[in-house]
């Protein structure tokens, strides 16, 4: 019954809150990594974006005005992660807060050990367990084009959000029943240790060295690479690519290869 009601609400929403074509196109063009998505995938992504924008508030902080194009650009990247996942993965929190620049939040949260966290240095983005995702707009804008930025802030923070479904981010999001967390952790820990050793040796890694900070950052940074530069992840850590393809139920590298063949 609940599912029926949910589906009915969703259909009504899709009919009422459609995104104007011009706005949709403009948002897509500002995110070149989406060029490899098929028309059918983009249509599904558009539906996800409509629902996301209806369910979440995207609010400007410090007087910043969030225009419709910004809302769609943020929602599009957030929804890429859950395109083939249960939409309820983003349940349990309500808003995305957008700052006009890097920010120091007044927000604080308590982790499982009872330690209260509060940011003291300016941040480009932050995700809080059961709380908002906070983004600096100039950093969202600068990281929309992977080929020039080599990072994607929105994907990064929303990967943390998936990780935080089970509490504090630790690099191991809740997994479907068929994958024991131990197998996930084994593969991720092995790759993380390998990557951290490379960074400690001073290697100029093609993957952002920030991934060596912690298992949580490793998951978030590698999720950026998985979606925005999938062949890089295939070359660097093929086992993690396979793991993510299974987890996200997407195979972005195969799309890129198809594009290169045509
Ligand atoms: Zn992070």
Short mmCIF file of C-alpha atoms and ligand atoms in Angstrom, two decimals:
data_model
loop_
_atom_site.label_atom_id
_atom_site.label_comp_id
_atom_site.label_asym_id
_atom_site.label_seq_id
_atom_site.Cartn_x
_atom_site.Cartn_y
_atom_site.Cartn_z
CA UNK A 1 0.00 0.00 0.00
CA UNK A 2 2.78 2.36 0.98
CA UNK A 3 4.65 1.50 -2.20
CA UNK A 4 1.51 2.08 -4.29
CA UNK A 5 1.03 5.47 -2.67
CA UNK A 6 4.66 6.31 -3.24
CA UNK A 7 4.44 5.36 -6.93
CA UNK A 8 1.26 7.38 -7.36
CA UNK A 9 2.84 10.44 -5.73
CA UNK A 10 5.88 10.00 -7.94
CA UNK A 11 3.83 9.85 -11.16
CA UNK A 12 1.84 12.93 -10.15
CA UNK A 13 5.06 14.76 -9.34
CA UNK A 14 6.69 13.86 -12.66
CA UNK A 15 3.67 15.23 -14.50
CA UNK A 16 3.57 18.46 -12.50
CA UNK A 17 7.19 19.35 -11.88
CA UNK A 18 8.82 18.65 -15.25
CA UNK A 19 12.09 20.51 -15.92
CA UNK A 20 11.92 22.89 -18.92
CA UNK A 21 13.82 21.44 -21.89
CA UNK A 22 16.15 24.43 -22.28
CA UNK A 23 17.13 24.37 -18.62
CA UNK A 24 17.75 20.61 -18.77
CA UNK A 25 19.95 20.92 -21.87
CA UNK A 26 21.93 23.77 -20.36
CA UNK A 27 22.59 21.79 -17.17
CA UNK A 28 23.64 18.69 -19.18
CA UNK A 29 26.04 20.71 -21.32
CA UNK A 30 27.80 22.04 -18.25
CA UNK A 31 28.56 18.45 -17.17
CA UNK A 32 30.62 16.95 -20.02
CA UNK A 33 31.07 13.58 -18.27
CA UNK A 34 27.37 12.90 -18.86
CA UNK A 35 27.88 12.98 -22.64
CA UNK A 36 28.38 9.19 -22.67
CA UNK A 37 25.01 8.43 -21.09
CA UNK A 38 22.37 6.96 -23.41
CA UNK A 39 19.12 8.80 -24.11
CA UNK A 40 17.21 6.23 -22.04
CA UNK A 41 19.57 6.74 -19.09
CA UNK A 42 19.28 10.51 -19.36
CA UNK A 43 15.51 10.24 -19.39
CA UNK A 44 15.60 8.19 -16.19
CA UNK A 45 18.11 10.60 -14.70
CA UNK A 46 15.73 13.44 -15.48
CA UNK A 47 12.94 11.70 -13.57
CA UNK A 48 15.25 11.17 -10.62
CA UNK A 49 16.22 14.85 -10.72
CA UNK A 50 12.56 15.97 -10.67
CA UNK A 51 11.85 13.80 -7.63
CA UNK A 52 15.09 14.90 -5.91
CA UNK A 53 14.25 18.59 -6.39
CA UNK A 54 10.75 18.02 -5.03
CA UNK A 55 11.98 16.14 -1.98
CA UNK A 56 15.06 18.19 -1.04
CA UNK A 57 15.39 21.91 -0.41
CA UNK A 58 18.38 23.55 -2.06
CA UNK A 59 18.98 26.70 -0.06
CA UNK A 60 21.43 29.57 -0.45
CA UNK A 61 23.47 30.61 2.59
CA UNK A 62 24.83 34.09 3.37
CA UNK A 63 22.32 35.65 0.98
CA UNK A 64 23.45 33.52 -1.98
CA UNK A 65 20.73 33.16 -4.60
CA UNK A 66 20.44 29.62 -5.95
CA UNK A 67 19.03 29.98 -9.48
CA UNK A 68 17.16 27.11 -11.21
CA UNK A 69 20.20 26.13 -13.33
CA UNK A 70 22.30 25.67 -10.18
CA UNK A 71 19.59 23.52 -8.62
CA UNK A 72 19.47 21.24 -11.67
CA UNK A 73 23.28 21.02 -11.93
CA UNK A 74 23.55 19.95 -8.28
CA UNK A 75 20.59 17.54 -8.46
CA UNK A 76 21.86 15.96 -11.69
CA UNK A 77 25.21 15.03 -10.18
CA UNK A 78 23.62 13.85 -6.94
CA UNK A 79 21.26 11.60 -8.89
CA UNK A 80 23.97 10.08 -11.09
CA UNK A 81 25.08 8.00 -8.10
CA UNK A 82 21.63 6.56 -7.44
CA UNK A 83 20.47 6.28 -11.04
CA UNK A 84 20.12 2.50 -10.71
CA UNK A 85 19.77 2.31 -6.93
CA UNK A 86 16.80 2.52 -4.62
CA UNK A 87 15.75 6.21 -4.49
CA UNK A 88 15.26 5.81 -0.73
CA UNK A 89 19.06 5.78 -0.35
CA UNK A 90 18.81 9.56 0.04
CA UNK A 91 16.00 9.43 2.59
CA UNK A 92 16.49 10.71 6.14
CA UNK A 93 17.75 14.24 5.48
CA UNK A 94 16.29 17.31 3.83
CA UNK A 95 18.54 19.97 2.44
CA UNK A 96 21.48 21.03 0.36
CA UNK A 97 22.99 24.34 1.48
CA UNK A 98 24.92 26.38 -1.06
CA UNK A 99 27.47 29.00 -0.03
CA UNK A 100 28.77 31.80 -2.27
CA UNK A 101 32.33 30.68 -1.48
CA UNK A 102 34.27 28.32 0.76
CA UNK A 103 32.72 28.24 4.20
CA UNK A 104 33.20 27.45 7.85
CA UNK A 105 29.93 25.98 9.08
CA UNK A 106 28.42 26.55 12.48
CA UNK A 107 26.98 23.07 12.14
CA UNK A 108 28.36 20.43 14.39
CA UNK A 109 27.58 16.78 14.82
CA UNK A 110 28.39 14.05 17.27
CA UNK A 111 29.94 10.84 15.97
CA UNK A 112 29.32 7.34 17.30
CA UNK A 113 32.06 7.75 19.88
CA UNK A 114 30.39 10.88 21.23
CA UNK A 115 33.02 13.22 19.77
CA UNK A 116 31.57 16.52 18.55
CA UNK A 117 32.90 17.59 15.14
CA UNK A 118 32.99 21.14 13.95
CA UNK A 119 34.77 22.53 10.91
CA UNK A 120 37.51 25.03 11.68
CA UNK A 121 38.99 25.49 8.24
CA UNK A 122 37.26 26.81 5.13
CA UNK A 123 35.65 23.94 3.22
CA UNK A 124 34.47 23.48 -0.35
CA UNK A 125 31.93 20.86 0.67
CA UNK A 126 30.71 18.84 3.58
CA UNK A 127 28.17 16.09 4.16
CA UNK A 128 26.74 15.42 7.60
CA UNK A 129 25.18 12.17 8.85
CA UNK A 130 21.38 12.67 8.80
CA UNK A 131 22.07 16.34 8.08
CA UNK A 132 22.52 18.55 5.05
CA UNK A 133 25.04 18.49 2.24
CA UNK A 134 26.89 21.82 2.19
CA UNK A 135 28.56 23.06 -1.00
CA UNK A 136 30.51 26.11 -2.14
CA UNK A 137 29.03 27.14 -5.50
CA UNK A 138 32.33 28.27 -7.13
CA UNK A 139 33.75 24.82 -6.33
CA UNK A 140 30.68 23.07 -7.75
CA UNK A 141 31.06 25.14 -10.89
CA UNK A 142 34.82 24.62 -11.18
CA UNK A 143 34.57 20.86 -10.72
CA UNK A 144 31.71 20.28 -13.17
CA UNK A 145 34.22 19.71 -15.99
CA UNK A 146 36.44 16.83 -14.94
CA UNK A 147 38.92 17.35 -17.77
CA UNK A 148 39.96 20.71 -16.34
CA UNK A 149 39.39 20.15 -12.59
CA UNK A 150 40.21 16.46 -12.06
CA UNK A 151 37.66 16.38 -9.24
CA UNK A 152 33.91 16.47 -8.78
CA UNK A 153 32.72 18.04 -5.55
CA UNK A 154 29.05 17.06 -5.79
CA UNK A 155 29.71 13.39 -6.51
CA UNK A 156 32.24 13.40 -3.67
CA UNK A 157 29.83 14.73 -1.05
CA UNK A 158 26.95 12.52 -2.17
CA UNK A 159 29.19 9.45 -2.05
CA UNK A 160 29.77 10.37 1.59
CA UNK A 161 25.99 10.60 1.96
CA UNK A 162 25.58 7.00 0.73
CA UNK A 163 28.40 5.92 3.06
CA UNK A 164 26.65 7.71 5.96
CA UNK A 165 23.47 5.69 5.61
CA UNK A 166 24.89 3.47 8.32
CA UNK A 167 26.20 6.33 10.50
CA UNK A 168 29.55 7.99 10.26
CA UNK A 169 31.36 7.69 6.91
CA UNK A 170 33.89 4.85 6.98
CA UNK A 171 34.27 3.86 3.33
CA UNK A 172 31.78 1.00 3.61
CA UNK A 173 28.22 2.01 2.70
CA UNK A 174 25.36 -0.36 3.57
CA UNK A 175 25.57 -3.17 1.04
CA UNK A 176 22.97 -5.41 -0.56
CA UNK A 177 22.61 -8.77 1.16
CA UNK A 178 24.58 -10.70 -1.47
CA UNK A 179 27.82 -8.89 -0.62
CA UNK A 180 29.26 -9.53 2.82
CA UNK A 181 30.79 -6.29 4.19
CA UNK A 182 33.96 -8.25 4.89
CA UNK A 183 34.59 -8.83 1.15
CA UNK A 184 34.02 -5.14 0.44
CA UNK A 185 36.32 -4.06 3.25
CA UNK A 186 39.02 -6.51 2.23
CA UNK A 187 39.16 -5.21 -1.35
CA UNK A 188 38.90 -1.56 -0.29
CA UNK A 189 41.50 -1.83 2.50
CA UNK A 190 43.95 -3.55 0.19
CA UNK A 191 43.60 -0.80 -2.47
CA UNK A 192 43.63 1.95 0.17
CA UNK A 193 46.88 0.68 1.73
CA UNK A 194 48.44 0.41 -1.71
CA UNK A 195 47.35 3.94 -2.66
CA UNK A 196 48.47 5.45 0.64
CA UNK A 197 51.90 3.87 0.27
CA UNK A 198 52.24 5.43 -3.20
CA UNK A 199 51.29 8.85 -1.83
CA UNK A 200 53.66 8.50 1.13
CA UNK A 201 56.49 7.69 -1.30
CA UNK A 202 55.79 11.01 -2.99
CA UNK A 203 54.39 9.55 -6.21
CA UNK A 204 52.39 12.01 -8.32
CA UNK A 205 49.31 9.79 -8.55
CA UNK A 206 46.77 10.34 -11.35
CA UNK A 207 44.05 9.92 -8.68
CA UNK A 208 43.81 12.84 -6.22
CA UNK A 209 46.11 12.14 -3.27
CA UNK A 210 43.34 13.35 -0.93
CA UNK A 211 42.00 9.79 -1.27
CA UNK A 212 44.85 8.68 1.01
CA UNK A 213 43.37 10.66 3.95
CA UNK A 214 41.06 7.90 5.20
CA UNK A 215 38.97 4.95 3.94
CA UNK A 216 35.94 7.32 3.82
CA UNK A 217 37.78 9.80 1.56
CA UNK A 218 39.12 6.90 -0.53
CA UNK A 219 35.54 5.77 -1.23
CA UNK A 220 34.37 9.32 -2.03
CA UNK A 221 37.31 10.25 -4.29
CA UNK A 222 37.24 6.91 -6.12
CA UNK A 223 33.49 7.34 -6.64
CA UNK A 224 34.25 10.66 -8.38
CA UNK A 225 36.75 8.87 -10.63
CA UNK A 226 34.32 5.99 -11.26
CA UNK A 227 31.67 8.30 -12.69
CA UNK A 228 33.68 11.13 -14.21
CA UNK A 229 36.80 9.32 -15.51
CA UNK A 230 35.94 5.61 -15.37
CA UNK A 231 38.78 4.36 -17.57
CA UNK A 232 41.27 5.90 -15.12
CA UNK A 233 39.83 3.75 -12.33
CA UNK A 234 39.88 0.67 -14.59
CA UNK A 235 43.60 1.25 -15.21
CA UNK A 236 44.54 2.17 -11.64
CA UNK A 237 42.37 -0.15 -9.53
CA UNK A 238 40.43 -2.61 -11.72
CA UNK A 239 39.12 -4.59 -8.75
CA UNK A 240 37.65 -1.44 -7.21
CA UNK A 241 36.12 -0.53 -10.56
CA UNK A 242 34.40 -3.94 -10.62
CA UNK A 243 33.26 -3.54 -7.03
CA UNK A 244 31.80 -0.10 -7.74
CA UNK A 245 30.17 -1.26 -11.00
CA UNK A 246 28.44 -3.89 -8.92
CA UNK A 247 27.55 -1.48 -6.08
CA UNK A 248 26.31 1.41 -8.24
CA UNK A 249 24.81 -0.98 -10.85
CA UNK A 250 26.48 0.98 -13.64
CA UNK A 251 29.36 0.33 -16.04
CA UNK A 252 30.51 3.82 -17.08
CA UNK A 253 33.79 2.60 -18.61
CA UNK A 254 31.90 0.54 -21.19
CA UNK A 255 30.02 3.70 -22.23
CA UNK A 256 33.29 5.60 -22.67
CA UNK A 257 34.75 2.77 -24.77
CA UNK A 258 31.63 2.76 -26.94
CA UNK A 259 32.04 6.48 -27.48
CA UNK A 260 35.67 6.05 -28.50
CA UNK A 261 34.71 3.39 -31.04
CA UNK A 262 32.14 5.58 -32.80
ZN1 LIG B 1 35.32 14.04 1.73
#
